[in-house]
């Protein structure tokens, strides 16, 4: 035990003689001198950096275009000028943090860091990483190496984890081949990336504006890219088409209800881009920002990215791309954002997709509208696409410009609806305030993103195919939910299957979204009457809405259930997505409370046209859109369920649970087939 009583002591009690006391004082004085000397060095370095920063600012403000002599935009400046500006700001920040580290801890720690820097010749950008261990400063993601763990690809039914959502759509379960193999560009690569981006921008603008003979119009108003003319017009580019890859090229224009500034911001912010296009972009990541633009906007912004593009079905492999994205404002006031593959910098035999200059040209229109012209130009190996989906993929509607533009058009309408102040009286119902309306829309948005991230064939998903019994294959996977207020804790089993039905997509969509026909397919509603308690329209299409449904149980011993549902449709496809919600939590949301703490496990349907209309080669086949498909056009329907099979995250998954979910999804499929067939024949409701 320690003796805590007060006791009189003298120097000699500690064994300090007079001479040793003098030595102690001398050492303390020496340490203080060293500390002052180190502080002077840091102050001097900071002053030098400030002077350099001012010099760069002056040089940038006086920079002129080498061609016309006018003021230069950041995209026209040399890479060295841009890089020095970014590097200077970063160095100054790190010197300040190093200075903080010096005062927070003993000078021994800083001297140890300096010793490492001198001994190993490390650059100044490593200071923040080393100092972070002592002062807890996070390292900027733009400059940190990519380090992501990939899941096992075993066919055994394994339990994965729900990951963080930062920078990704919905959940991040692991990484695919592209995300695992790419790294931040080296210094020697950057001048080449700049040159490639500038050339891609020129190509995109011409591809968006030029007509015949580059784009040839067909009788059905579609446009076909003349490949021979393309290679004659753009002889440089990223080289000839690799052997075994098929070309896909498409162009689409539309007027959207959003101003050009907000559109550019969505495209240049990876989180917003992933959110708006969650049905197409399954995962996305910015590896490094080479330029942030000038004058407080994205003009000249340049960033290296990787992304995975999907179709909402486990039967269509995703397309992974490693590319540079470049944004530029042109002299006529229009903006353009272009992507182009960087595979030539690091040839990857695994990658079977190349992104030739693709993106959009944005022109400002009155009253906050914009005209968007989108170009998608890909080279792909799609031999592994399931036969059922090949007509759709070859039509260009699965990954083409029409899908991007249709999605953007619908999402702009949704955003405008969420911000509207003149709310229709029919929208309010059980929603007590405009804040409650916004909270409900935000909750529905998270539900849709979660569904889209888990329904496709992302290489991050360890899908296991159940043994076929002659009917449609069902693919299942399990994931562990822990410490996430947006999901119930436990083991979640996901199951999905895709199949074709000889019914037009619009009729399938109307049947599945209608609460009056829900009892015909929804086994979990147990035959109860379904009543719509709230309805929020979020687009011109009548089917684009968010609903709150109440299932009134026919059994008096069972409580009623609430279901949040969003249905949406556009020219490229339709979704009906829903999730059971807790009544108490939903009351908080309807009153304008935070929707992020409402636990959701979304299930639902993705409805696509089958692509069987028309013909043609090289991705130029005509296809009837989802919203205008004729009665002769069939539908590709994907059904996906997420079910909590055990509330204990560490529990073992039982084969009985898998068998139950497998039976549930197959029974649902058979009910849908029977119901729509009956409706098609003139019977039914």
XYZ file of C-alpha atoms in Angstrom:
685
model
C 0.000 0.000 0.000
C 0.984 3.575 -0.646
C 1.486 5.847 2.379
C -0.573 8.936 1.587
C 0.292 10.885 4.766
C 2.024 14.236 4.492
C 5.682 14.094 5.204
C 8.363 16.735 5.380
C 11.180 16.127 2.941
C 14.404 17.742 1.998
C 16.605 17.504 -1.042
C 18.764 14.968 0.680
C 15.763 12.708 1.181
C 15.874 12.215 -2.570
C 19.573 11.737 -2.596
C 20.259 15.004 -4.457
C 23.470 16.653 -3.439
C 24.246 20.261 -4.135
C 26.379 19.507 -7.213
C 23.746 17.149 -8.666
C 21.114 19.792 -8.097
C 23.196 22.201 -10.172
C 23.482 19.530 -12.919
C 19.701 19.093 -12.927
C 19.147 22.825 -13.334
C 21.743 22.962 -16.122
C 20.019 20.111 -17.992
C 16.636 21.782 -17.617
C 18.080 24.965 -19.073
C 19.601 23.024 -21.989
C 16.293 21.366 -22.736
C 14.562 24.739 -22.746
C 17.174 26.068 -25.192
C 16.636 23.052 -27.461
C 12.903 23.618 -27.307
C 13.243 27.295 -28.226
C 15.621 26.359 -31.044
C 13.162 23.775 -32.428
C 10.351 26.298 -32.239
C 12.425 28.837 -34.177
C 13.126 26.253 -36.898
C 9.411 25.401 -37.186
C 8.491 29.099 -37.310
C 11.105 29.667 -40.002
C 9.771 26.746 -42.066
C 6.249 28.060 -41.704
C 7.307 31.551 -42.847
C 9.045 30.065 -45.891
C 5.931 28.083 -46.807
C 3.775 31.181 -46.401
C 6.094 33.128 -48.702
C 6.014 30.325 -51.274
C 2.249 30.176 -51.044
C 1.972 33.914 -51.738
C 4.329 33.539 -54.702
C 2.214 30.717 -56.142
C -0.964 32.734 -55.600
C 0.512 35.660 -57.496
C 1.706 33.402 -60.307
C -1.715 31.763 -60.574
C -3.561 35.084 -60.602
C -1.346 36.362 -63.423
C -1.342 33.122 -65.415
C -2.303 33.431 -69.071
C -3.403 30.957 -71.696
C -0.465 30.056 -73.986
C -2.809 29.995 -76.997
C -4.942 33.118 -76.708
C -3.149 35.176 -74.074
C -6.271 35.494 -71.939
C -6.719 34.406 -68.318
C -6.117 30.688 -67.916
C -8.536 28.282 -66.325
C -7.094 25.679 -64.016
C -7.650 22.986 -66.639
C -5.370 24.929 -69.018
C -2.522 25.355 -66.538
C 0.380 23.015 -66.414
C 0.225 20.054 -64.096
C 3.256 21.354 -62.161
C 1.481 24.593 -61.224
C -1.606 22.756 -60.038
C 0.376 20.162 -58.129
C 2.608 22.726 -56.414
C -0.421 24.674 -55.241
C -2.015 21.584 -53.690
C 1.262 20.317 -52.247
C 2.102 23.686 -50.699
C -1.197 23.866 -48.828
C -0.777 20.345 -47.560
C 2.800 20.916 -46.382
C 1.774 24.005 -44.477
C -1.026 22.101 -42.710
C 1.328 19.309 -41.754
C 3.958 21.669 -40.355
C 1.249 23.209 -38.166
C 0.171 19.777 -36.898
C 3.780 18.818 -36.307
C 4.125 22.031 -34.312
C 1.029 20.996 -32.291
C 2.560 17.596 -31.703
C 5.749 19.318 -30.469
C 3.868 21.246 -27.802
C 1.491 18.449 -26.832
C 4.160 15.900 -26.037
C 7.755 15.923 -24.887
C 10.438 17.036 -27.308
C 11.772 13.488 -27.124
C 8.824 12.345 -29.290
C 9.462 14.999 -31.930
C 13.178 14.316 -31.928
C 12.363 10.632 -32.476
C 10.209 11.567 -35.472
C 12.939 13.810 -36.852
C 15.480 11.031 -36.364
C 13.304 8.671 -38.420
C 12.898 11.253 -41.168
C 16.641 11.841 -41.357
C 17.646 8.193 -41.059
C 15.225 6.850 -43.645
C 14.937 9.861 -45.937
C 11.139 10.024 -45.587
C 9.303 12.910 -47.222
C 7.440 15.585 -45.299
C 4.047 14.076 -46.201
C 4.820 11.189 -43.829
C 4.958 13.493 -40.805
C 1.184 13.590 -40.411
C 0.948 9.799 -40.531
C 3.581 9.359 -37.822
C 2.360 12.222 -35.666
C -1.198 10.929 -35.880
C -0.182 8.089 -33.576
C 0.513 10.635 -30.856
C -2.016 13.423 -31.358
C -4.833 11.490 -33.012
C -4.988 13.579 -36.187
C -6.777 11.625 -38.926
C -4.931 11.231 -42.197
C -6.663 12.757 -45.213
C -8.318 10.097 -47.351
C -7.161 11.764 -50.550
C -3.554 10.968 -49.737
C -3.806 7.702 -47.865
C -3.255 4.346 -49.532
C -6.279 2.237 -50.401
C -6.641 -0.652 -47.994
C -9.827 -2.661 -48.120
C -10.405 -6.259 -47.109
C -12.091 -8.638 -49.511
C -14.450 -11.410 -48.485
C -13.815 -15.078 -49.097
C -15.132 -16.376 -52.384
C -15.883 -19.848 -51.087
C -19.164 -21.418 -52.122
C -19.893 -22.158 -48.486
C -22.619 -19.976 -47.062
C -20.532 -17.491 -45.120
C -21.528 -14.640 -42.891
C -20.307 -11.242 -44.051
C -20.540 -7.872 -42.334
C -22.466 -4.736 -43.077
C -19.795 -2.088 -43.602
C -19.632 1.680 -43.411
C -21.456 3.750 -45.967
C -18.874 6.499 -46.420
C -17.998 6.811 -50.067
C -20.100 3.856 -51.150
C -23.658 3.135 -52.066
C -25.462 1.432 -49.218
C -23.150 -1.186 -47.744
C -19.539 -1.975 -48.500
C -19.171 -5.737 -48.180
C -15.711 -6.123 -49.723
C -13.951 -5.331 -52.960
C -13.867 -6.629 -56.464
C -10.896 -7.208 -58.678
C -10.541 -3.594 -59.816
C -10.923 -2.049 -56.348
C -8.449 -4.542 -54.943
C -5.797 -4.083 -57.612
C -5.646 -0.312 -58.223
C -3.670 2.186 -56.192
C -3.075 5.903 -56.070
C -1.346 7.119 -59.279
C 2.389 7.645 -59.073
C 3.954 11.056 -59.691
C 5.221 9.916 -63.090
C 1.660 8.946 -64.120
C 0.063 12.311 -63.368
C 1.209 14.308 -66.440
C -0.125 11.501 -68.634
C -3.444 11.515 -66.745
C -3.768 15.274 -67.301
C -3.118 14.891 -71.022
C -5.576 12.001 -71.306
C -8.299 13.953 -69.478
C -7.918 17.032 -71.715
C -8.134 14.902 -74.860
C -11.164 13.056 -73.459
C -12.923 16.357 -72.772
C -12.468 17.474 -76.389
C -13.782 14.118 -77.616
C -16.836 14.158 -75.330
C -17.908 17.655 -76.435
C -17.681 16.681 -80.103
C -19.478 13.381 -79.488
C -22.284 15.295 -77.761
C -22.659 17.961 -80.447
C -21.837 16.357 -83.804
C -24.464 14.501 -85.824
C -24.093 12.711 -89.146
C -21.779 11.022 -90.189
C -20.506 10.266 -86.654
C -23.991 9.422 -85.390
C -26.384 7.908 -87.906
C -30.131 8.259 -87.264
C -32.388 5.258 -87.750
C -36.061 5.056 -88.684
C -37.047 4.583 -85.039
C -35.281 7.814 -83.941
C -32.380 5.932 -82.389
C -28.792 6.940 -83.105
C -26.057 4.501 -84.102
C -22.368 5.339 -83.719
C -20.445 4.911 -86.960
C -17.349 3.172 -85.595
C -15.340 3.645 -88.755
C -16.021 7.376 -88.676
C -15.295 7.434 -84.933
C -11.768 6.057 -85.283
C -11.163 8.377 -88.221
C -12.335 11.404 -86.198
C -10.513 10.427 -82.988
C -7.360 8.553 -84.043
C -5.550 8.995 -80.708
C -7.842 8.282 -77.774
C -6.973 5.277 -75.615
C -5.989 3.026 -78.485
C -7.742 0.394 -80.604
C -10.466 -1.849 -79.255
C -8.961 -4.882 -77.486
C -9.644 -8.285 -78.984
C -12.739 -9.953 -77.576
C -14.477 -6.754 -76.414
C -17.767 -5.514 -77.854
C -18.503 -1.805 -78.402
C -21.478 -0.092 -76.797
C -22.190 3.521 -77.698
C -25.282 5.605 -77.016
C -26.352 9.227 -76.731
C -29.393 10.690 -75.002
C -30.656 14.223 -74.224
C -33.221 15.517 -71.765
C -34.268 18.691 -69.942
C -34.106 18.229 -66.159
C -35.512 20.311 -63.314
C -32.172 21.275 -61.728
C -29.719 24.094 -62.322
C -26.317 23.430 -63.858
C -24.362 24.253 -60.687
C -26.131 21.600 -58.634
C -25.792 19.042 -61.426
C -22.033 19.572 -61.575
C -21.784 19.254 -57.794
C -23.643 15.918 -57.864
C -21.360 14.529 -60.553
C -18.140 15.663 -58.851
C -19.026 14.541 -55.320
C -18.668 10.761 -55.166
C -21.180 10.431 -52.317
C -23.892 12.455 -54.043
C -23.187 10.749 -57.382
C -23.472 7.313 -55.791
C -26.692 8.288 -54.038
C -28.470 9.783 -57.062
C -27.460 6.862 -59.308
C -27.710 4.144 -56.654
C -29.483 1.815 -59.083
C -26.512 1.984 -61.485
C -23.489 2.640 -59.238
C -23.115 -0.197 -56.758
C -19.782 1.077 -55.343
C -17.593 4.093 -55.986
C -14.453 5.569 -54.503
C -12.286 8.635 -55.153
C -8.659 7.502 -54.994
C -7.008 10.896 -55.341
C -7.981 14.479 -56.117
C -5.419 15.959 -58.516
C -7.152 19.336 -58.707
C -10.116 20.799 -56.830
C -10.835 23.505 -59.420
C -10.576 27.288 -59.063
C -12.672 30.280 -58.046
C -14.718 28.226 -55.612
C -16.230 25.917 -58.231
C -15.381 22.670 -60.027
C -13.970 24.242 -63.186
C -10.747 22.321 -63.794
C -11.422 19.711 -61.091
C -9.676 16.421 -61.731
C -9.945 13.217 -59.719
C -8.937 9.581 -60.098
C -11.768 7.196 -59.279
C -12.893 3.607 -59.346
C -16.502 2.479 -59.629
C -18.633 -0.576 -60.142
C -21.728 -0.362 -62.359
C -24.618 -2.791 -62.067
C -27.969 -4.017 -63.331
C -30.409 -4.966 -60.542
C -30.045 -8.719 -60.952
C -27.529 -11.324 -59.758
C -27.459 -12.676 -63.345
C -25.655 -9.690 -64.892
C -21.981 -9.273 -63.927
C -21.014 -5.803 -62.791
C -18.633 -3.595 -64.760
C -15.665 -2.273 -62.817
C -13.735 0.749 -64.057
C -10.614 2.653 -63.021
C -10.828 6.130 -64.550
C -10.137 9.834 -64.306
C -13.019 12.318 -64.058
C -12.492 15.854 -65.380
C -14.851 18.839 -65.123
C -14.591 21.986 -67.240
C -16.625 25.101 -67.938
C -16.478 26.098 -71.591
C -16.423 29.546 -73.140
C -20.127 29.408 -74.043
C -21.037 28.880 -70.369
C -21.790 25.180 -70.704
C -20.235 22.604 -68.386
C -18.947 19.140 -69.204
C -17.912 16.212 -67.017
C -15.993 13.387 -68.676
C -14.678 9.974 -67.580
C -12.011 7.975 -69.373
C -10.384 4.687 -68.389
C -6.848 4.625 -67.006
C -6.301 0.930 -67.710
C -3.465 1.827 -70.072
C -1.448 3.011 -67.050
C -1.818 -0.333 -65.309
C -2.953 -2.994 -67.782
C -5.066 -5.519 -65.910
C -5.845 -8.859 -67.575
C -8.794 -9.310 -65.197
C -10.553 -6.128 -66.350
C -12.939 -6.832 -69.201
C -14.386 -3.327 -69.435
C -12.987 -0.103 -70.882
C -14.630 3.283 -70.586
C -13.911 5.456 -73.593
C -14.657 9.178 -73.091
C -18.132 9.182 -71.534
C -20.090 11.741 -69.568
C -22.388 14.665 -70.113
C -22.627 18.189 -71.482
C -24.773 20.529 -69.357
C -26.354 23.691 -70.745
C -28.082 26.264 -68.553
C -31.738 26.995 -69.303
C -34.114 29.588 -67.802
C -36.047 28.991 -64.561
C -33.469 26.651 -63.023
C -33.683 23.950 -65.698
C -30.770 22.383 -67.594
C -30.373 20.493 -70.839
C -28.235 17.392 -70.384
C -26.685 15.495 -73.289
C -25.225 12.187 -72.117
C -22.748 9.989 -73.992
C -21.864 6.440 -72.916
C -19.105 4.668 -74.823
C -17.888 1.333 -73.472
C -15.944 -1.685 -74.663
C -16.945 -4.823 -72.787
C -16.703 -8.571 -72.652
C -20.270 -9.565 -71.783
C -20.052 -13.273 -72.575
C -20.802 -14.147 -68.940
C -24.160 -12.317 -68.975
C -27.045 -14.740 -68.507
C -28.838 -15.575 -71.772
C -32.094 -14.133 -70.439
C -30.491 -10.677 -70.027
C -28.360 -10.556 -73.196
C -30.994 -8.834 -75.395
C -31.388 -6.102 -72.763
C -27.619 -5.623 -72.389
C -27.069 -5.601 -76.162
C -29.826 -3.023 -76.559
C -27.746 -0.553 -74.551
C -30.541 0.087 -72.077
C -28.850 -1.858 -69.281
C -25.752 0.379 -69.108
C -26.379 2.996 -71.812
C -27.006 6.747 -71.891
C -30.795 6.379 -71.737
C -30.593 4.696 -68.352
C -28.333 7.432 -66.926
C -30.519 10.253 -68.262
C -33.805 8.609 -67.241
C -32.486 8.053 -63.727
C -31.230 11.640 -63.474
C -34.548 13.003 -64.733
C -36.507 11.005 -62.150
C -34.148 11.872 -59.286
C -34.302 15.594 -60.105
C -38.099 15.405 -59.890
C -37.811 13.572 -56.580
C -35.484 16.211 -55.158
C -37.756 19.023 -56.334
C -40.682 17.273 -54.650
C -38.823 16.919 -51.354
C -38.032 20.655 -51.331
C -41.486 21.811 -52.380
C -43.292 24.218 -50.064
C -46.720 23.997 -51.724
C -47.549 20.501 -50.494
C -50.796 18.971 -51.802
C -53.393 18.332 -49.108
C -53.574 14.702 -50.237
C -49.920 14.260 -49.234
C -50.424 15.161 -45.585
C -52.922 12.559 -44.255
C -51.148 11.127 -41.167
C -48.081 13.309 -41.827
C -48.407 16.192 -39.414
C -45.897 18.649 -40.904
C -43.674 19.457 -43.899
C -40.738 18.324 -41.739
C -42.411 14.944 -41.323
C -42.786 14.724 -45.090
C -39.081 15.372 -45.588
C -38.112 12.829 -42.928
C -40.269 10.178 -44.550
C -38.731 10.861 -47.964
C -35.247 10.677 -46.461
C -36.036 7.336 -44.833
C -37.389 6.012 -48.138
C -34.230 7.174 -49.919
C -32.067 5.170 -47.512
C -34.315 2.154 -48.019
C -33.928 2.326 -51.807
C -30.137 2.711 -51.601
C -29.860 -0.266 -49.269
C -31.973 -2.415 -51.590
C -30.029 -1.445 -54.720
C -26.676 -2.149 -53.083
C -27.671 -5.698 -52.201
C -29.566 -6.954 -55.237
C -26.909 -6.962 -57.955
C -23.999 -9.221 -58.868
C -21.336 -7.075 -57.206
C -18.066 -8.920 -56.730
C -18.311 -7.843 -53.097
C -21.264 -10.185 -52.624
C -20.681 -13.869 -51.909
C -23.862 -15.167 -53.562
C -24.499 -18.909 -53.249
C -26.866 -20.610 -55.700
C -29.304 -23.033 -54.132
C -29.590 -26.395 -55.882
C -32.058 -26.106 -58.737
C -35.266 -28.107 -58.620
C -36.432 -27.260 -62.102
C -37.743 -23.799 -61.203
C -35.836 -20.511 -61.060
C -32.500 -20.548 -59.254
C -32.442 -18.706 -55.950
C -29.221 -17.070 -54.787
C -28.676 -16.472 -51.098
C -26.090 -14.767 -48.908
C -25.822 -13.965 -45.228
C -24.542 -10.853 -43.514
C -23.989 -9.842 -39.925
C -25.586 -6.642 -38.641
C -23.920 -5.051 -35.594
C -23.796 -1.560 -34.077
C -25.856 -0.026 -36.871
C -28.938 1.927 -35.723
C -30.278 1.769 -39.285
C -30.614 -2.041 -39.218
C -31.844 -4.542 -36.675
C -28.941 -6.440 -35.058
C -28.430 -10.088 -35.912
C -27.912 -12.415 -38.858
C -29.581 -11.221 -42.068
C -30.313 -13.644 -44.875
C -30.677 -12.155 -48.360
C -32.269 -14.113 -51.182
C -32.793 -13.079 -54.805
C -33.978 -14.594 -58.054
C -34.623 -13.255 -61.563
C -37.084 -14.587 -64.112
C -38.960 -13.655 -67.282
C -42.705 -13.226 -67.556
C -44.666 -12.520 -70.777
C -46.248 -9.345 -69.423
C -45.350 -5.721 -70.204
C -43.211 -3.987 -67.514
C -45.816 -1.283 -66.862
C -48.504 -3.842 -66.025
C -46.176 -5.733 -63.699
C -45.207 -2.458 -61.987
C -48.817 -1.339 -61.517
C -49.770 -4.748 -60.096
C -46.927 -4.911 -57.562
C -47.249 -1.338 -56.292
C -51.018 -1.458 -55.802
C -51.933 -2.037 -52.162
C -55.233 -3.599 -53.217
C -53.472 -6.490 -54.975
C -50.760 -6.964 -52.360
C -52.480 -9.874 -50.649
C -52.218 -11.837 -53.906
C -48.434 -12.140 -53.643
C -47.289 -10.980 -50.180
C -47.277 -14.091 -47.998
C -46.075 -12.172 -44.935
C -49.154 -9.933 -44.948
C -51.059 -13.137 -44.130
C -54.130 -12.177 -46.105
C -54.744 -9.017 -44.105
C -56.375 -5.968 -45.646
C -53.815 -3.348 -46.736
C -54.634 0.347 -46.307
C -52.587 3.343 -47.524
C -52.078 5.717 -44.584
C -49.843 8.297 -46.300
C -48.957 9.071 -49.901
C -46.206 11.390 -51.165
C -46.019 11.958 -54.930
C -42.441 12.619 -56.028
C -42.599 12.812 -59.826
C -44.782 13.360 -62.858
C -45.425 9.635 -63.260
C -48.381 8.561 -61.063
C -46.379 5.526 -59.942
C -43.509 7.591 -58.555
C -44.441 7.909 -54.896
C -43.660 6.995 -51.301
C -46.422 5.312 -49.313
C -47.009 4.234 -45.753
C -49.146 1.099 -45.682
C -50.933 -0.527 -42.769
C -51.639 -4.248 -42.861
C -54.710 -4.925 -40.773
C -54.363 -8.446 -39.504
C -57.412 -10.673 -39.783
C -56.278 -12.427 -36.623
C -57.232 -10.497 -33.489
C -54.267 -11.981 -31.610
C -51.797 -10.369 -34.029
C -50.915 -6.678 -34.072
C -51.147 -4.532 -37.181
C -48.008 -3.966 -39.248
C -46.692 -0.807 -40.948
C -44.852 -0.988 -44.283
C -42.869 1.832 -45.887
C -42.929 1.542 -49.684
C -41.378 3.494 -52.548
C -42.317 2.828 -56.136
C -40.566 4.514 -59.038
C -40.523 4.107 -62.792
C -38.749 5.680 -65.771
C -37.820 4.780 -69.344
C -35.145 2.319 -68.240
C -36.978 0.312 -65.588
C -39.075 0.281 -62.430
C -38.733 -0.537 -58.736
C -41.133 -1.421 -55.958
C -39.207 -1.465 -52.667
C -40.635 -1.869 -49.182
C -39.692 -2.594 -45.574
C -41.640 -3.260 -42.371
C -41.194 -0.399 -39.894
C -41.703 -0.067 -36.176
C -44.857 1.884 -35.316
C -43.263 3.936 -32.527
C -40.214 4.822 -34.653
C -42.420 5.741 -37.600
C -44.467 8.114 -35.454
C -41.245 9.959 -34.641
C -40.417 10.228 -38.367
C -43.907 11.453 -39.269
C -43.472 14.218 -36.699
C -40.228 15.348 -38.367
C -37.785 13.311 -36.260
C -34.448 11.873 -37.372
C -35.064 8.905 -39.728
C -31.500 7.571 -39.467
C -32.335 5.566 -36.362
C -35.209 3.616 -37.888
C -34.128 0.016 -38.467
C -34.846 -1.186 -42.012
C -34.408 -4.431 -43.943
C -35.649 -3.621 -47.466
C -37.122 -6.163 -49.860
C -38.703 -5.613 -53.234
C -38.725 -5.913 -57.006
C -36.744 -4.594 -59.955
C -38.676 -4.654 -63.244
C -36.877 -4.283 -66.587
C -38.013 -4.625 -70.222
C -36.664 -7.821 -71.757
C -35.035 -6.058 -74.714
C -36.664 -8.333 -77.247
C -38.083 -5.592 -79.498
C -36.120 -4.659 -82.611
C -32.754 -5.892 -83.734
C -29.267 -4.872 -84.668
C -25.634 -5.418 -83.812
C -22.922 -3.703 -81.762
C -25.199 -2.453 -79.030
C -27.528 -0.606 -81.428
C -30.629 -2.752 -80.991
C -33.853 -0.854 -80.376
C -35.714 -1.576 -77.180
C -39.091 -0.404 -75.992
C -38.795 1.559 -72.753
C -40.236 0.391 -69.472
C -43.018 2.953 -69.371
C -44.193 2.549 -72.996
C -43.690 -1.179 -73.592
C -46.325 -2.831 -75.748
C -48.340 -5.822 -74.670
C -46.048 -8.083 -76.728
C -42.984 -7.075 -74.701
C -42.043 -9.230 -71.726
C -40.520 -8.271 -68.396
C -37.398 -9.296 -66.508
C -38.350 -9.379 -62.854
C -35.919 -9.660 -59.935
C -37.342 -10.492 -56.511
C -35.114 -9.869 -53.473
C -35.842 -10.444 -49.790
C -33.894 -9.561 -46.656
C -34.988 -11.393 -43.517
C -33.606 -11.316 -39.984
C -33.137 -15.012 -39.192
C -31.500 -14.544 -35.778
C -31.339 -11.483 -33.520
C -27.951 -12.557 -32.117
C -25.129 -11.411 -34.462
C -22.808 -14.201 -33.284
C -25.360 -16.960 -33.832
C -24.811 -19.793 -36.283
C -27.039 -19.897 -39.324
C -29.274 -22.950 -39.492
C -30.026 -24.749 -42.733
C -33.679 -24.620 -41.720
C -33.635 -20.812 -41.984
C -32.133 -20.989 -45.466
C -34.745 -23.541 -46.556
C -37.569 -21.374 -45.183
C -36.418 -18.239 -47.048
C -35.840 -20.281 -50.195
C -39.412 -21.607 -50.018
C -40.757 -18.108 -49.283
C -39.198 -16.505 -52.344
C -40.194 -19.362 -54.652
C -43.778 -19.281 -53.406
C -43.874 -15.509 -53.977
C -42.607 -15.978 -57.543
C -45.292 -18.559 -58.306
C -48.008 -16.300 -56.874
C -46.858 -13.351 -59.010
C -46.737 -15.473 -62.161
C -50.219 -16.809 -61.539
C -51.697 -13.404 -60.663
C -50.305 -11.467 -63.646
C -51.161 -14.326 -66.011
C -54.740 -14.214 -64.741
C -54.841 -10.432 -65.096
C -53.401 -10.694 -68.618
C -56.139 -13.120 -69.548
C -58.821 -10.683 -68.482
C -59.681 -12.160 -65.094
C -58.576 -11.155 -61.678
C -58.951 -7.777 -60.073
